Amino acid sequence: LLIDKQMKKTDLRGAAGISSGTLAKLGKNESVTTDVLVRICRALNCDIGDIMELVPKESYDAVRM
């Protein structure tokens, strides 16, 4: 979506009002709050399904090992 909207991560950070630490968490596939996801959706004018996907627990555990 960032490419489609011709935005950089720093542009998203400013538009969504999120910290650089939160942006780093997103880059590492770490957990963030629902509020952060809503802010990103509003900044990008998109639905939550456009920015995330639910990974089955078995797959998630395998990735973390």
CSV table of C-alpha atoms in Angstrom, one decimal:
chain,number,residue,atom,x,y,z
A,1,LEU,CA,0.0,0.0,0.0
A,2,LEU,CA,2.8,2.4,0.7
A,3,ILE,CA,4.1,2.0,-2.8
A,4,ASP,CA,0.7,2.5,-4.3
A,5,LYS,CA,0.2,5.7,-2.2
A,6,GLN,CA,3.8,6.8,-3.0
A,7,MET,CA,4.6,7.0,0.7
A,8,LYS,CA,7.7,6.1,2.6
A,9,LYS,CA,7.7,4.5,6.1
A,10,THR,CA,8.5,7.9,7.6
A,11,ASP,CA,5.5,9.4,5.8
A,12,LEU,CA,3.3,6.7,7.3
A,13,ARG,CA,4.8,7.3,10.7
A,14,GLY,CA,3.8,11.0,10.6
A,15,ALA,CA,0.4,10.5,9.0
A,16,ALA,CA,-0.6,7.8,11.5
A,17,GLY,CA,1.0,9.5,14.5
A,18,ILE,CA,3.0,6.4,15.5
A,19,SER,CA,6.5,6.3,17.0
A,20,SER,CA,9.7,5.1,15.3
A,21,GLY,CA,9.8,2.3,17.8
A,22,THR,CA,6.3,1.1,16.8
A,23,LEU,CA,7.3,1.3,13.2
A,24,ALA,CA,10.4,-0.8,14.0
A,25,LYS,CA,8.1,-3.4,15.7
A,26,LEU,CA,6.0,-3.6,12.6
A,27,GLY,CA,9.1,-4.2,10.5
A,28,LYS,CA,10.1,-7.1,12.8
A,29,ASN,CA,6.6,-8.6,12.8
A,30,GLU,CA,6.2,-8.0,16.5
A,31,SER,CA,2.9,-7.3,18.2
A,32,VAL,CA,1.4,-3.8,18.2
A,33,THR,CA,-1.8,-2.5,19.6
A,34,THR,CA,-5.1,-2.4,17.8
A,35,ASP,CA,-5.0,1.4,18.2
A,36,VAL,CA,-1.9,1.4,16.1
A,37,LEU,CA,-3.5,-0.7,13.4
A,38,VAL,CA,-6.5,1.6,13.3
A,39,ARG,CA,-4.3,4.6,13.0
A,40,ILE,CA,-2.5,3.1,10.1
A,41,CYS,CA,-5.8,2.1,8.4
A,42,ARG,CA,-7.0,5.7,8.7
A,43,ALA,CA,-3.8,7.1,7.4
A,44,LEU,CA,-3.9,4.8,4.4
A,45,ASN,CA,-7.6,4.9,4.0
A,46,CYS,CA,-7.9,1.1,4.0
A,47,ASP,CA,-9.4,-1.8,5.8
A,48,ILE,CA,-7.5,-3.8,8.5
A,49,GLY,CA,-7.3,-6.8,6.2
A,50,ASP,CA,-5.3,-4.8,3.8
A,51,ILE,CA,-2.4,-4.3,6.3
A,52,MET,CA,-2.4,-7.6,8.2
A,53,GLU,CA,-3.1,-11.3,8.0
A,54,LEU,CA,-3.9,-13.8,10.7
A,55,VAL,CA,-1.3,-16.6,10.7
A,56,PRO,CA,-2.3,-19.9,12.2
A,57,LYS,CA,-0.6,-20.6,15.6
A,58,GLU,CA,1.3,-23.6,14.3
A,59,SER,CA,2.9,-21.4,11.6
A,60,TYR,CA,3.6,-18.6,14.0
A,61,ASP,CA,5.3,-20.9,16.5
A,62,ALA,CA,7.5,-22.4,13.7
A,63,VAL,CA,8.6,-18.9,12.6
A,64,ARG,CA,9.5,-17.9,16.1
A,65,MET,CA,11.9,-20.9,16.7
